[in-house]
Tab-separated table of C-alpha atoms in Angstrom:
chain	number	residue	atom	x	y	z
A	23	UNK	CA	127.038	-68.257	214.174
A	24	UNK	CA	130.463	-69.772	214.882
A	25	UNK	CA	131.919	-72.603	212.864
A	26	UNK	CA	131.162	-76.043	214.232
A	27	UNK	CA	134.218	-78.041	215.173
A	28	UNK	CA	133.955	-81.790	215.381
A	29	UNK	CA	137.412	-82.853	216.486
A	30	UNK	CA	138.414	-82.221	220.125
A	31	UNK	CA	142.072	-81.941	219.074
A	32	UNK	CA	141.177	-78.909	216.931
A	33	UNK	CA	139.796	-77.092	219.952
A	34	UNK	CA	142.027	-77.867	222.933
A	35	UNK	CA	139.898	-75.801	225.333
A	36	UNK	CA	136.617	-77.418	224.213
A	37	UNK	CA	135.973	-78.848	227.671
A	38	UNK	CA	136.199	-75.423	229.293
A	39	UNK	CA	133.990	-73.899	226.602
A	40	UNK	CA	131.352	-76.636	227.093
A	41	UNK	CA	131.360	-76.036	230.843
A	42	UNK	CA	131.100	-72.257	230.465
A	43	UNK	CA	128.261	-72.391	227.944
A	44	UNK	CA	126.423	-75.032	229.936
A	45	UNK	CA	126.786	-72.940	233.109
A	46	UNK	CA	125.303	-69.941	231.311
A	47	UNK	CA	122.356	-72.033	230.069
A	48	UNK	CA	121.745	-73.788	233.386
A	49	UNK	CA	121.868	-70.530	235.308
A	50	UNK	CA	119.478	-68.720	232.944
A	51	UNK	CA	117.156	-71.432	231.617
A	52	UNK	CA	117.505	-74.110	234.266
A	53	UNK	CA	118.924	-77.607	234.193
A	54	UNK	CA	115.845	-79.413	232.900
A	55	UNK	CA	115.217	-76.860	230.143
A	56	UNK	CA	118.751	-77.010	228.750
A	57	UNK	CA	119.700	-79.753	226.324
A	58	UNK	CA	123.038	-81.144	225.152
A	59	UNK	CA	122.367	-80.075	221.576
A	60	UNK	CA	121.798	-76.496	222.744
A	61	UNK	CA	124.981	-76.591	224.838
A	62	UNK	CA	126.901	-77.845	221.777
A	63	UNK	CA	125.397	-75.135	219.573
A	64	UNK	CA	126.348	-72.412	222.062
A	65	UNK	CA	129.884	-73.870	222.312
A	66	UNK	CA	130.198	-73.985	218.528
A	67	UNK	CA	130.886	-77.713	218.442
A	68	UNK	CA	129.081	-80.882	217.441
A	69	UNK	CA	127.001	-82.806	219.978
A	70	UNK	CA	129.351	-85.775	219.495
A	71	UNK	CA	132.238	-83.630	220.777
A	72	UNK	CA	130.302	-82.931	223.965
A	73	UNK	CA	130.068	-86.695	224.480
A	74	UNK	CA	133.811	-86.967	224.021
A	75	UNK	CA	134.225	-84.992	227.265
A	76	UNK	CA	131.044	-85.759	229.187
A	77	UNK	CA	128.831	-88.857	229.217
A	78	UNK	CA	125.696	-86.865	229.916
A	79	UNK	CA	124.205	-83.506	230.832
A	80	UNK	CA	124.235	-84.667	234.447
A	81	UNK	CA	128.030	-85.095	234.364
A	82	UNK	CA	128.396	-81.544	233.033
A	83	UNK	CA	126.170	-80.251	235.829
A	84	UNK	CA	128.175	-82.133	238.468
A	85	UNK	CA	131.427	-80.605	237.168
A	86	UNK	CA	129.915	-77.094	237.208
A	87	UNK	CA	128.815	-77.570	240.828
A	88	UNK	CA	132.272	-78.792	241.820
A	89	UNK	CA	133.888	-75.788	240.171
A	90	UNK	CA	131.407	-73.426	241.827
A	91	UNK	CA	131.817	-74.854	245.329
A	92	UNK	CA	135.591	-75.139	244.989
A	93	UNK	CA	135.829	-71.541	243.742
A	94	UNK	CA	133.762	-70.208	246.651
A	95	UNK	CA	135.482	-72.392	249.232
A	96	UNK	CA	138.931	-71.291	247.973
A	97	UNK	CA	137.903	-67.607	248.136
A	98	UNK	CA	136.508	-67.974	251.624
A	99	UNK	CA	139.640	-69.824	252.797
A	100	UNK	CA	141.868	-67.106	251.279
A	101	UNK	CA	139.932	-64.311	253.005
A	102	UNK	CA	140.203	-66.077	256.357
A	103	UNK	CA	143.939	-66.851	255.818
A	104	UNK	CA	144.578	-63.150	255.120
A	105	UNK	CA	143.348	-62.181	258.582
A	106	UNK	CA	145.912	-61.381	261.277
A	107	UNK	CA	146.943	-64.269	263.493
A	108	UNK	CA	144.497	-64.734	266.331
A	109	UNK	CA	141.623	-62.997	264.568
A	110	UNK	CA	138.359	-63.411	266.431
A	111	UNK	CA	135.741	-65.913	265.235
A	112	UNK	CA	133.529	-62.911	264.454
A	113	UNK	CA	136.129	-61.547	262.039
A	114	UNK	CA	136.507	-65.019	260.529
A	115	UNK	CA	132.746	-65.169	259.842
A	116	UNK	CA	132.864	-61.697	258.299
A	117	UNK	CA	135.833	-62.755	256.137
A	118	UNK	CA	133.871	-65.842	255.035
A	119	UNK	CA	130.946	-63.659	254.000
A	120	UNK	CA	133.333	-61.448	252.019
A	121	UNK	CA	134.963	-64.378	250.277
A	122	UNK	CA	131.662	-66.048	249.493
A	123	UNK	CA	130.155	-62.945	247.918
A	124	UNK	CA	133.277	-62.053	245.941
A	125	UNK	CA	133.524	-65.544	244.472
A	126	UNK	CA	129.770	-65.790	243.939
A	127	UNK	CA	129.657	-62.602	241.866
A	128	UNK	CA	133.074	-63.076	240.256
A	129	UNK	CA	132.110	-66.330	238.523
A	130	UNK	CA	128.359	-65.938	238.147
A	131	UNK	CA	127.396	-68.551	235.556
A	132	UNK	CA	128.984	-71.317	237.612
A	133	UNK	CA	128.099	-70.099	241.096
A	134	UNK	CA	124.557	-69.076	240.211
A	135	UNK	CA	123.962	-72.532	238.742
A	136	UNK	CA	124.944	-73.918	242.132
A	137	UNK	CA	122.863	-71.351	244.030
A	138	UNK	CA	119.717	-71.604	241.920
A	139	UNK	CA	119.510	-75.215	240.722
A	140	UNK	CA	118.778	-77.161	243.876
A	141	UNK	CA	115.231	-78.031	242.863
A	142	UNK	CA	114.067	-80.506	240.213
A	143	UNK	CA	117.388	-82.312	239.887
A	144	UNK	CA	117.546	-86.067	239.308
A	145	UNK	CA	118.446	-87.983	242.482
A	146	UNK	CA	121.523	-89.424	240.755
A	147	UNK	CA	122.840	-85.854	240.398
A	148	UNK	CA	121.905	-84.897	243.944
A	149	UNK	CA	123.577	-87.996	245.398
A	150	UNK	CA	126.890	-87.079	243.733
A	151	UNK	CA	126.930	-83.332	244.435
A	152	UNK	CA	125.442	-83.534	247.946
A	153	UNK	CA	128.838	-84.430	249.570
A	154	UNK	CA	130.476	-81.464	247.798
A	155	UNK	CA	127.872	-79.063	249.162
A	156	UNK	CA	127.801	-80.789	252.564
A	157	UNK	CA	131.563	-80.266	252.970
A	158	UNK	CA	131.137	-76.545	252.519
A	159	UNK	CA	128.144	-76.462	254.882
A	160	UNK	CA	130.186	-78.333	257.515
A	161	UNK	CA	132.908	-75.679	257.237
A	162	UNK	CA	130.340	-72.956	257.964
A	163	UNK	CA	128.856	-74.988	260.783
A	164	UNK	CA	132.277	-75.139	262.477
A	165	UNK	CA	132.881	-71.428	261.858
A	166	UNK	CA	129.588	-70.489	263.545
A	167	UNK	CA	130.033	-72.981	266.398
A	168	UNK	CA	133.411	-71.369	267.135
A	169	UNK	CA	131.816	-67.921	267.042
A	170	UNK	CA	129.150	-69.042	269.496
A	171	UNK	CA	131.685	-70.688	271.815
A	172	UNK	CA	133.724	-67.467	271.865
A	173	UNK	CA	130.630	-65.415	272.707
A	174	UNK	CA	130.637	-63.627	269.345
A	175	UNK	CA	127.011	-64.417	268.543
A	176	UNK	CA	124.149	-62.584	270.141
A	177	UNK	CA	122.321	-64.539	272.800
A	178	UNK	CA	119.508	-66.585	271.369
A	179	UNK	CA	121.047	-67.105	267.946
A	180	UNK	CA	121.137	-70.753	266.966
A	181	UNK	CA	124.107	-71.622	264.701
A	182	UNK	CA	122.177	-74.557	263.210
A	183	UNK	CA	119.606	-72.070	261.880
A	184	UNK	CA	122.028	-69.231	261.260
A	185	UNK	CA	124.146	-71.204	258.764
A	186	UNK	CA	121.368	-71.848	256.184
A	187	UNK	CA	120.051	-68.344	256.783
A	188	UNK	CA	123.428	-66.772	255.956
A	189	UNK	CA	124.242	-69.063	253.021
A	190	UNK	CA	120.715	-68.806	251.622
A	191	UNK	CA	120.834	-64.999	251.821
A	192	UNK	CA	124.263	-64.809	250.186
A	193	UNK	CA	123.332	-67.213	247.392
A	194	UNK	CA	120.065	-65.400	246.638
A	195	UNK	CA	121.986	-62.212	245.783
A	196	UNK	CA	122.862	-63.681	242.378
A	197	UNK	CA	119.191	-63.302	241.458
A	198	UNK	CA	118.836	-59.613	242.237
A	199	UNK	CA	122.218	-57.891	242.615
A	200	UNK	CA	123.579	-56.387	239.413
A	201	UNK	CA	127.171	-55.217	239.716
A	202	UNK	CA	126.577	-52.760	236.890
A	203	UNK	CA	124.537	-50.747	239.402
A	204	UNK	CA	127.254	-50.630	242.028
A	205	UNK	CA	130.352	-52.372	243.310
A	206	UNK	CA	130.207	-55.799	244.947
A	207	UNK	CA	131.969	-54.191	247.925
A	208	UNK	CA	128.790	-52.230	248.711
A	209	UNK	CA	126.870	-55.515	248.823
A	210	UNK	CA	129.563	-57.064	251.012
A	211	UNK	CA	129.537	-54.125	253.448
A	212	UNK	CA	125.717	-54.108	253.668
A	213	UNK	CA	125.569	-57.876	254.215
A	214	UNK	CA	128.232	-57.875	256.920
A	215	UNK	CA	126.573	-54.964	258.715
A	216	UNK	CA	123.197	-56.740	258.525
A	217	UNK	CA	124.526	-59.968	260.008
A	218	UNK	CA	126.926	-58.318	262.443
A	219	UNK	CA	124.364	-55.668	263.370
């Protein structure tokens, strides 16, 4: 067991350690089942030090969600920005899928907390993180609307239904895909082929 540090100044990266350990606990045990004392123990610090950085477990969770969504959104934006000028909306959707999956599996404790912890959260937490998630959903809604307007979606596909179907499918991969069994690129290729079909 690591030594317990009780002064934030002695551990300058304590905030990052708290977030990382909390993300691991939330993603494996769940939000409700993880306590501040356990987070502090895993981080090797006193519970009082956790309170120095975060007023509550809910504030830790909110920060983890922000990090997760920002990480995924940045990766998706980078993949789209790397496309040649004038890339079709279909290629933009495929790039978004690539970026989402790479970020999702590249920062699993944070992103899987976001993907798996939408149930049984206090309303005060939901009310704060909902706009963060809604912003990302709105981005996807626009992406798919543009694809439909350009004739890149098969006839009969409804973007309003396609968006949660795509995002739900991508997010669920954190529960079953193990990158020790194969590269994330194989998952990306399979997913894009499935949705592009």
